[in-house]
Amino acid sequence: MSYRSHTQNPANQLLLVLTRAAQHSSTEVIVAATSANIFRSALHFAHIIITVPDWAHNLEFLSAAAVSMAGHELQKSNASLLPTDLSPGSVAKLASLGIIACVSLLGNLLFAFLTLRDKSLHRTPYYLMLDLCIGDFIRSLLCFPLVLKSISSGSQWTYSKRSCRIVAFGAVLLCFHAAFMLLSISLTRYMAIAHHRFYCKRMTGWACTLIIAMAWILSMAMALPPVFEVGTYKFIKEEDQCTFEHRYVKANDSLGFLLMLAFIVGATHFIYMKLLFFIYDHRKMKPAQLTPAISQNWSFHGPGAAGQAAANWIAGFGRGPTPPTLVGMRQTTQTQIRRLLGLEEFKQEKRLSKMFYVITFLFLLFWAPYLVACYLRVFMKSAALPQGYLTVAVWLTFAQAGINPIVCFMLNKEIRLCLKSYVPCRNTQTQREPYIDA
């Protein structure tokens, strides 16, 4: 008796129809299909035992049928869950983007932890850098998994068009947020060196909050309008992501956004160049010229007389009342001492400016190939870009989300000391050196 004769049973045919109907339904009836398969196997077993008297043949036939059915079901499960037709290029994309996402998430999360935990980092530049890292963390957490999903689906968007517009809105929002934050940081760096007294007086916690809020508002103003325009945000198969659909200039909706992004990046570098020229012009400042006081019988007059009289009175050479400079004299505090250390503060601000400029330069370096590709699509009617170049350009924009914490840990000694103080294998925490007037 063959296996095909068993499938001609009316009960088996009914179960086969039910199973096929369940397979075409949604995921809620998978349990019903599985139960039908089990019940069909039980009917096969009972029918063979009753009709065929040879028990050895029964066992051999049942084992072969069970193995065949199990292999068939396993093959269908693997085909539905794990795509096996991925090309080596797609596998390389998945692996590289997975590494970028892990590095970005861990690095930005570690920097946020150190900034919030260590009180010595509760200052304006680190607050602004914290907001920049939070934006990169959100981008890695929300956008990168959807890119991985589209690659594993054969460069296809498996969700609705509305969800694609929402994802594209988030990606463009975070891109402009990074650009506006870097512009704001460059302005604060210029004020910290060129107008240090104003910077120390005005750059408080509320000022940082206002700068961060303005960066988010401007970014949303740039990313929100294309959501309501048809055809502006779209899934780009060559890039495996939802973003702007860059078309020829005569039928283009994204040229203004490209020009705005280029203007922001250019303005940021212009401010750093101006800061560099300011530091170069003030690298050798002339010392203050002190005019000595004139003395006649220990009574001083002229420039510097009050200070000289106070020094002589302390030394015991003068007579009379207490000099004006010593009346109501208070003990020097740590804040007053730090005001005398302008050179050390200047060096510290220079190191922070160097770190932020490296971050800004890497932002331009990683986004430049993709911006070039976008401008070529806009201004060249039949621009056929190589797929390899476009893939590398897009993946460099992804890598930019994870490079900022690495730069901070490499170029900022204060952050490295904070990180070493939280390493579990160290017995004692690293003592930070205070400012010393050399």
Short mmCIF file of C-alpha atoms in Angstrom, two decimals:
data_model
loop_
_atom_site.label_atom_id
_atom_site.label_comp_id
_atom_site.label_asym_id
_atom_site.label_seq_id
_atom_site.Cartn_x
_atom_site.Cartn_y
_atom_site.Cartn_z
CA MET A 1 0.00 0.00 0.00
CA SER A 2 1.53 3.30 -1.10
CA TYR A 3 1.59 6.57 0.76
CA ARG A 4 -0.55 8.22 -1.98
CA SER A 5 -3.41 5.84 -1.29
CA HIS A 6 -3.58 7.00 2.29
CA THR A 7 -3.98 10.64 1.21
CA GLN A 8 -7.13 9.72 -0.78
CA ASN A 9 -9.03 9.18 2.45
CA PRO A 10 -11.94 11.71 2.79
CA ALA A 11 -10.91 12.65 6.30
CA ASN A 12 -7.37 13.37 5.12
CA GLN A 13 -8.66 15.47 2.24
CA LEU A 14 -10.79 17.53 4.64
CA LEU A 15 -7.80 18.11 6.91
CA LEU A 16 -5.70 19.09 3.92
CA VAL A 17 -8.24 21.76 2.89
CA LEU A 18 -8.34 23.13 6.45
CA THR A 19 -4.57 23.27 6.60
CA ARG A 20 -4.27 25.16 3.30
CA ALA A 21 -6.91 27.65 4.44
CA ALA A 22 -5.02 28.19 7.67
CA GLN A 23 -1.79 28.81 5.79
CA HIS A 24 -3.39 31.64 3.79
CA SER A 25 -4.76 33.30 6.94
CA SER A 26 -3.00 35.61 9.37
CA THR A 27 -0.71 34.58 12.20
CA GLU A 28 -3.62 33.96 14.59
CA VAL A 29 -4.43 30.57 12.98
CA ILE A 30 -0.94 29.05 13.01
CA VAL A 31 -1.94 26.99 16.04
CA ALA A 32 -4.91 25.56 14.12
CA ALA A 33 -2.67 24.53 11.21
CA THR A 34 -0.25 22.82 13.58
CA SER A 35 -3.10 20.93 15.26
CA ALA A 36 -4.38 19.81 11.85
CA ASN A 37 -0.97 18.42 10.95
CA ILE A 38 -0.77 16.48 14.22
CA PHE A 39 -4.29 15.12 13.77
CA ARG A 40 -3.55 14.06 10.19
CA SER A 41 -0.44 12.20 11.35
CA ALA A 42 -2.53 10.38 13.97
CA LEU A 43 -5.08 9.30 11.30
CA HIS A 44 -2.28 8.00 9.08
CA PHE A 45 -0.90 6.01 11.97
CA ALA A 46 -4.28 4.46 12.86
CA HIS A 47 -5.23 3.70 9.26
CA ILE A 48 -1.93 1.97 8.50
CA ILE A 49 -2.09 -0.12 11.66
CA ILE A 50 -5.62 -1.33 10.86
CA THR A 51 -5.26 -2.04 7.14
CA VAL A 52 -1.72 -3.39 6.86
CA PRO A 53 -0.96 -6.58 8.81
CA ASP A 54 2.82 -6.46 8.42
CA TRP A 55 4.08 -4.74 11.63
CA ALA A 56 7.69 -4.47 10.50
CA HIS A 57 6.54 -2.83 7.30
CA ASN A 58 4.28 -0.55 9.36
CA LEU A 59 7.18 0.67 11.53
CA GLU A 60 9.49 1.20 8.57
CA PHE A 61 6.83 3.12 6.65
CA LEU A 62 5.89 5.26 9.68
CA SER A 63 9.49 6.22 10.40
CA ALA A 64 10.09 7.24 6.77
CA ALA A 65 6.86 9.25 6.65
CA ALA A 66 7.63 11.00 9.95
CA VAL A 67 11.13 11.96 8.82
CA SER A 68 9.81 13.23 5.47
CA MET A 69 7.05 15.28 7.12
CA ALA A 70 9.40 16.76 9.73
CA GLY A 71 11.92 17.73 7.09
CA HIS A 72 9.24 19.36 4.96
CA GLU A 73 7.87 21.39 7.88
CA LEU A 74 11.36 22.46 8.97
CA GLN A 75 12.20 23.57 5.45
CA LYS A 76 9.04 25.71 5.28
CA SER A 77 9.81 27.25 8.69
CA ASN A 78 13.35 28.15 7.70
CA ALA A 79 12.17 29.65 4.43
CA SER A 80 9.68 31.87 6.26
CA LEU A 81 11.93 33.00 9.12
CA LEU A 82 15.51 33.10 7.84
CA PRO A 83 16.14 34.32 4.29
CA THR A 84 18.65 32.09 2.59
CA ASP A 85 18.98 33.98 -0.69
CA LEU A 86 21.03 36.90 0.68
CA SER A 87 23.98 37.93 -1.44
CA PRO A 88 27.48 38.40 0.04
CA GLY A 89 27.01 42.15 -0.31
CA SER A 90 23.84 42.05 1.79
CA VAL A 91 25.57 39.95 4.43
CA ALA A 92 28.42 42.48 4.54
CA LYS A 93 25.89 45.30 4.93
CA LEU A 94 24.14 43.54 7.79
CA ALA A 95 27.40 42.78 9.60
CA SER A 96 28.87 46.27 9.22
CA LEU A 97 25.68 48.08 10.21
CA GLY A 98 25.24 45.76 13.19
CA ILE A 99 28.74 46.66 14.41
CA ILE A 100 28.10 50.38 13.85
CA ALA A 101 24.82 50.20 15.78
CA CYS A 102 26.43 48.38 18.74
CA VAL A 103 29.37 50.79 18.93
CA SER A 104 27.06 53.80 18.70
CA LEU A 105 24.67 52.56 21.37
CA LEU A 106 27.39 51.57 23.83
CA GLY A 107 29.57 54.65 23.28
CA ASN A 108 26.79 57.23 23.54
CA LEU A 109 25.26 55.48 26.52
CA LEU A 110 28.62 55.39 28.31
CA PHE A 111 29.24 59.09 27.69
CA ALA A 112 25.75 59.97 28.94
CA PHE A 113 26.33 57.90 32.08
CA LEU A 114 29.65 59.61 32.85
CA THR A 115 28.24 63.10 32.22
CA LEU A 116 25.22 62.59 34.44
CA ARG A 117 27.09 60.75 37.19
CA ASP A 118 30.23 62.87 37.56
CA LYS A 119 29.63 66.35 38.97
CA SER A 120 32.88 67.70 37.55
CA LEU A 121 31.35 67.32 34.05
CA HIS A 122 28.26 69.36 34.89
CA ARG A 123 29.35 72.26 32.71
CA THR A 124 28.14 73.91 29.52
CA PRO A 125 30.28 72.10 26.91
CA TYR A 126 29.48 68.67 28.32
CA TYR A 127 25.76 69.44 28.52
CA LEU A 128 25.74 70.32 24.83
CA MET A 129 27.79 67.24 23.99
CA LEU A 130 25.36 65.13 26.03
CA ASP A 131 22.45 66.33 23.90
CA LEU A 132 24.40 65.52 20.75
CA CYS A 133 25.07 61.98 22.00
CA ILE A 134 21.41 61.50 22.93
CA GLY A 135 20.41 62.35 19.35
CA ASP A 136 22.90 59.81 17.96
CA PHE A 137 21.66 57.21 20.45
CA ILE A 138 18.05 57.69 19.32
CA ARG A 139 19.08 57.42 15.68
CA SER A 140 20.94 54.16 16.30
CA LEU A 141 18.08 52.72 18.33
CA LEU A 142 15.16 53.57 16.03
CA CYS A 143 16.49 53.95 12.48
CA PHE A 144 19.23 51.33 12.16
CA PRO A 145 17.06 48.26 13.02
CA LEU A 146 14.63 49.21 10.24
CA VAL A 147 17.51 49.47 7.77
CA LEU A 148 18.63 45.99 8.85
CA LYS A 149 15.08 44.74 8.31
CA SER A 150 14.91 46.21 4.80
CA ILE A 151 18.25 44.60 3.85
CA SER A 152 17.16 41.19 5.13
CA SER A 153 13.93 41.56 3.10
CA GLY A 154 15.82 42.02 -0.15
CA SER A 155 16.04 45.85 -0.09
CA GLN A 156 12.26 46.14 0.25
CA TRP A 157 10.16 48.19 2.66
CA THR A 158 7.72 45.73 4.23
CA TYR A 159 5.65 48.30 6.15
CA SER A 160 3.19 51.01 5.13
CA LYS A 161 4.02 54.23 3.32
CA ARG A 162 2.97 56.28 6.33
CA SER A 163 5.47 54.48 8.54
CA CYS A 164 8.14 55.14 5.90
CA ARG A 165 7.41 58.86 6.06
CA ILE A 166 7.61 58.79 9.85
CA VAL A 167 10.97 57.00 9.80
CA ALA A 168 12.31 59.41 7.17
CA PHE A 169 11.11 62.34 9.29
CA GLY A 170 13.02 60.98 12.28
CA ALA A 171 16.22 60.43 10.29
CA VAL A 172 16.16 63.93 8.76
CA LEU A 173 15.25 65.46 12.14
CA LEU A 174 18.25 63.86 13.84
CA CYS A 175 20.58 64.84 10.99
CA PHE A 176 19.60 68.53 11.18
CA HIS A 177 19.70 68.35 14.98
CA ALA A 178 23.34 67.27 14.88
CA ALA A 179 24.14 70.09 12.43
CA PHE A 180 22.39 72.77 14.52
CA MET A 181 24.00 71.50 17.73
CA LEU A 182 27.47 71.65 16.19
CA LEU A 183 26.74 75.22 15.08
CA SER A 184 25.63 76.15 18.62
CA ILE A 185 28.71 74.51 20.13
CA SER A 186 30.99 76.48 17.81
CA LEU A 187 29.35 79.74 18.95
CA THR A 188 29.81 78.85 22.62
CA ARG A 189 33.45 77.88 21.95
CA TYR A 190 34.11 81.28 20.39
CA MET A 191 32.51 83.08 23.34
CA ALA A 192 34.44 80.95 25.84
CA ILE A 193 37.77 82.14 24.41
CA ALA A 194 37.10 85.54 22.86
CA HIS A 195 34.59 86.75 25.49
CA HIS A 196 35.38 84.61 28.49
CA ARG A 197 33.93 86.92 31.15
CA PHE A 198 30.58 87.10 29.36
CA TYR A 199 30.67 83.32 28.82
CA CYS A 200 31.24 82.56 32.52
CA LYS A 201 28.52 84.97 33.57
CA ARG A 202 25.79 84.12 31.06
CA MET A 203 26.26 80.47 30.09
CA THR A 204 24.28 78.92 32.93
CA GLY A 205 22.06 75.85 33.00
CA TRP A 206 19.08 77.81 31.69
CA ALA A 207 21.13 79.11 28.78
CA CYS A 208 22.13 75.55 27.87
CA THR A 209 18.50 74.46 28.04
CA LEU A 210 17.51 77.32 25.72
CA ILE A 211 20.23 76.42 23.20
CA ILE A 212 19.21 72.75 23.17
CA ALA A 213 15.52 73.61 22.81
CA MET A 214 16.24 75.97 19.91
CA ALA A 215 18.27 73.28 18.14
CA TRP A 216 15.40 70.78 18.40
CA ILE A 217 12.80 73.35 17.29
CA LEU A 218 14.82 74.40 14.23
CA SER A 219 15.47 70.78 13.32
CA MET A 220 11.78 69.97 13.52
CA ALA A 221 10.97 73.00 11.38
CA MET A 222 13.32 71.64 8.71
CA ALA A 223 12.15 68.01 8.84
CA LEU A 224 8.39 68.38 9.31
CA PRO A 225 7.19 70.07 6.07
CA PRO A 226 8.11 67.15 3.73
CA VAL A 227 5.85 64.86 5.77
CA PHE A 228 2.78 66.56 4.27
CA GLU A 229 4.12 66.62 0.70
CA VAL A 230 3.46 63.63 -1.54
CA GLY A 231 6.56 61.94 -2.92
CA THR A 232 9.18 63.82 -0.89
CA TYR A 233 9.87 61.14 1.71
CA LYS A 234 10.19 57.73 0.09
CA PHE A 235 11.97 54.41 0.49
CA ILE A 236 15.12 54.49 -1.65
CA LYS A 237 16.04 50.95 -2.64
CA GLU A 238 19.64 51.81 -3.51
CA GLU A 239 20.16 53.22 0.02
CA ASP A 240 18.03 50.67 1.95
CA GLN A 241 16.40 53.49 3.92
CA CYS A 242 13.52 55.95 3.94
CA THR A 243 14.75 59.47 3.24
CA PHE A 244 14.47 62.35 0.77
CA GLU A 245 13.71 61.44 -2.81
CA HIS A 246 16.29 63.54 -4.64
CA ARG A 247 15.14 64.27 -8.19
CA TYR A 248 16.20 66.54 -11.02
CA VAL A 249 16.24 70.23 -10.21
CA LYS A 250 13.17 71.06 -12.36
CA ALA A 251 11.01 68.62 -10.38
CA ASN A 252 12.87 68.72 -7.08
CA ASP A 253 11.57 69.22 -3.56
CA SER A 254 14.76 68.68 -1.55
CA LEU A 255 17.23 71.19 -3.03
CA GLY A 256 16.41 73.79 -0.38
CA PHE A 257 17.09 71.33 2.42
CA LEU A 258 20.44 70.37 0.89
CA LEU A 259 21.45 74.01 0.58
CA MET A 260 20.39 74.69 4.17
CA LEU A 261 22.45 71.78 5.49
CA ALA A 262 25.47 72.94 3.49
CA PHE A 263 25.05 76.49 4.85
CA ILE A 264 24.91 75.27 8.46
CA VAL A 265 28.04 73.16 8.09
CA GLY A 266 29.86 75.99 6.29
CA ALA A 267 28.90 78.53 8.98
CA THR A 268 30.16 76.19 11.69
CA HIS A 269 33.57 75.87 10.05
CA PHE A 270 33.69 79.64 9.47
CA ILE A 271 33.24 80.27 13.19
CA TYR A 272 36.04 77.83 14.03
CA MET A 273 38.31 79.52 11.49
CA LYS A 274 37.55 82.88 13.11
CA LEU A 275 38.35 81.37 16.50
CA LEU A 276 41.63 80.03 15.14
CA PHE A 277 42.62 83.47 13.86
CA PHE A 278 41.73 84.98 17.24
CA ILE A 279 43.98 82.50 19.05
CA TYR A 280 46.77 83.12 16.54
CA ASP A 281 46.57 86.90 17.01
CA HIS A 282 46.65 86.57 20.81
CA ARG A 283 49.29 83.87 21.07
CA LYS A 284 51.91 86.43 22.32
CA MET A 285 50.24 89.09 24.39
CA LYS A 286 52.32 91.92 25.83
CA PRO A 287 52.64 91.92 29.62
CA ALA A 288 50.99 94.68 31.58
CA GLN A 289 53.21 97.75 32.03
CA LEU A 290 53.28 98.73 35.73
CA THR A 291 54.24 102.28 36.64
CA PRO A 292 55.98 102.38 40.01
CA ALA A 293 54.71 104.67 42.75
CA ILE A 294 56.61 107.79 43.83
CA SER A 295 57.62 108.00 47.49
CA GLN A 296 58.41 111.03 49.66
CA ASN A 297 58.96 110.11 53.31
CA TRP A 298 57.02 106.87 52.94
CA SER A 299 53.97 108.66 51.57
CA PHE A 300 53.23 107.31 48.10
CA HIS A 301 51.37 108.96 45.28
CA GLY A 302 50.88 108.31 41.60
CA PRO A 303 49.91 105.06 39.79
CA GLY A 304 50.24 102.04 42.03
CA ALA A 305 50.44 104.06 45.22
CA ALA A 306 47.62 102.26 47.04
CA GLY A 307 49.13 98.83 46.49
CA GLN A 308 52.63 99.94 47.51
CA ALA A 309 51.33 101.62 50.63
CA ALA A 310 49.46 98.46 51.60
CA ALA A 311 52.58 96.35 51.13
CA ASN A 312 54.67 98.72 53.26
CA TRP A 313 52.01 98.82 55.96
CA ILE A 314 51.94 95.02 56.15
CA ALA A 315 55.74 94.96 56.38
CA GLY A 316 55.65 97.40 59.27
CA PHE A 317 57.32 100.38 57.61
CA GLY A 318 54.34 102.67 57.42
CA ARG A 319 52.52 104.69 60.07
CA GLY A 320 49.04 106.01 60.27
CA PRO A 321 45.65 104.47 59.53
CA THR A 322 45.09 101.29 57.64
CA PRO A 323 45.50 101.79 53.85
CA PRO A 324 42.25 101.79 51.87
CA THR A 325 43.11 98.54 50.15
CA LEU A 326 43.14 96.65 53.47
CA VAL A 327 39.89 98.05 54.88
CA GLY A 328 37.23 95.32 54.82
CA MET A 329 39.66 92.84 53.27
CA ARG A 330 38.23 89.30 53.00
CA GLN A 331 39.97 86.00 52.79
CA THR A 332 40.62 84.82 49.26
CA THR A 333 38.29 82.09 48.07
CA GLN A 334 38.82 79.35 45.52
CA THR A 335 36.77 81.31 42.95
CA GLN A 336 39.01 84.36 43.37
CA ILE A 337 42.10 82.18 43.00
CA ARG A 338 40.78 80.61 39.77
CA ARG A 339 40.23 84.09 38.33
CA LEU A 340 43.96 84.62 38.54
CA LEU A 341 44.63 81.47 36.51
CA GLY A 342 43.59 82.80 33.14
CA LEU A 343 46.32 80.91 31.32
CA GLU A 344 45.20 77.50 32.61
CA GLU A 345 41.56 78.21 31.83
CA PHE A 346 42.58 79.41 28.39
CA LYS A 347 44.44 76.14 27.74
CA GLN A 348 41.47 74.10 28.92
CA GLU A 349 39.08 75.98 26.64
CA LYS A 350 41.50 75.46 23.76
CA ARG A 351 41.53 71.68 24.37
CA LEU A 352 37.73 71.58 24.41
CA SER A 353 37.58 73.64 21.22
CA LYS A 354 40.02 71.26 19.55
CA MET A 355 37.87 68.26 20.50
CA PHE A 356 34.67 69.86 19.21
CA TYR A 357 36.32 70.95 15.98
CA VAL A 358 37.49 67.37 15.34
CA ILE A 359 33.88 66.22 15.84
CA THR A 360 32.66 68.90 13.42
CA PHE A 361 35.29 68.02 10.83
CA LEU A 362 34.40 64.31 11.04
CA PHE A 363 30.73 65.21 10.58
CA LEU A 364 31.63 66.98 7.34
CA LEU A 365 33.99 64.19 6.26
CA PHE A 366 31.45 61.41 6.81
CA TRP A 367 28.52 63.26 5.24
CA ALA A 368 30.40 64.79 2.29
CA PRO A 369 30.26 61.72 -0.05
CA TYR A 370 26.52 61.35 0.48
CA LEU A 371 25.90 65.08 -0.06
CA VAL A 372 27.92 64.92 -3.28
CA ALA A 373 25.73 62.04 -4.46
CA CYS A 374 22.58 64.01 -3.60
CA TYR A 375 23.75 67.09 -5.50
CA LEU A 376 24.64 64.95 -8.51
CA ARG A 377 21.11 63.54 -8.53
CA VAL A 378 19.67 67.05 -8.34
CA PHE A 379 21.77 68.80 -10.99
CA MET A 380 22.39 65.91 -13.41
CA LYS A 381 19.30 64.63 -15.17
CA SER A 382 20.61 61.13 -15.84
CA ALA A 383 23.06 60.65 -12.98
CA ALA A 384 23.82 56.93 -12.72
CA LEU A 385 25.92 56.59 -9.58
CA PRO A 386 27.83 53.35 -8.94
CA GLN A 387 26.06 51.22 -6.37
CA GLY A 388 29.30 50.63 -4.48
CA TYR A 389 29.96 54.36 -4.06
CA LEU A 390 26.39 55.02 -2.93
CA THR A 391 26.50 52.19 -0.39
CA VAL A 392 29.78 53.41 1.09
CA ALA A 393 28.47 56.99 1.24
CA VAL A 394 25.29 55.93 3.07
CA TRP A 395 27.18 53.70 5.50
CA LEU A 396 29.56 56.55 6.34
CA THR A 397 26.57 58.64 7.44
CA PHE A 398 25.56 55.73 9.67
CA ALA A 399 29.08 55.51 11.13
CA GLN A 400 28.97 59.20 12.06
CA ALA A 401 26.43 58.37 14.78
CA GLY A 402 29.04 56.34 16.67
CA ILE A 403 32.22 58.36 16.15
CA ASN A 404 31.55 61.22 18.61
CA PRO A 405 32.06 59.27 21.87
CA ILE A 406 35.27 57.75 20.49
CA VAL A 407 36.65 61.23 19.77
CA CYS A 408 35.69 62.41 23.26
CA PHE A 409 37.46 59.51 24.97
CA MET A 410 40.55 59.94 22.81
CA LEU A 411 41.01 63.73 23.01
CA ASN A 412 39.58 64.65 26.42
CA LYS A 413 41.73 63.74 29.39
CA GLU A 414 39.04 64.74 31.89
CA ILE A 415 36.58 62.22 30.45
CA ARG A 416 39.24 59.50 30.48
CA LEU A 417 39.91 60.18 34.15
CA CYS A 418 36.19 59.92 34.88
CA LEU A 419 36.06 56.62 33.02
CA LYS A 420 39.08 55.24 34.91
CA SER A 421 37.49 56.15 38.22
CA TYR A 422 34.55 53.84 37.46
CA VAL A 423 36.62 50.87 36.28
CA PRO A 424 35.92 48.03 38.76
CA CYS A 425 39.43 46.56 38.66
CA ARG A 426 41.02 49.72 40.06
CA ASN A 427 41.41 49.67 43.85
CA THR A 428 41.47 53.43 44.30
CA GLN A 429 39.91 56.17 42.29
CA THR A 430 42.14 58.41 40.24
CA GLN A 431 42.85 61.66 42.02
CA ARG A 432 42.48 64.67 39.78
CA GLU A 433 45.15 67.29 39.85
CA PRO A 434 43.90 70.71 40.94
CA TYR A 435 44.83 73.88 39.12
CA ILE A 436 48.19 75.17 40.33
CA ASP A 437 49.47 78.65 39.73
CA ALA A 438 52.87 78.11 38.13
#
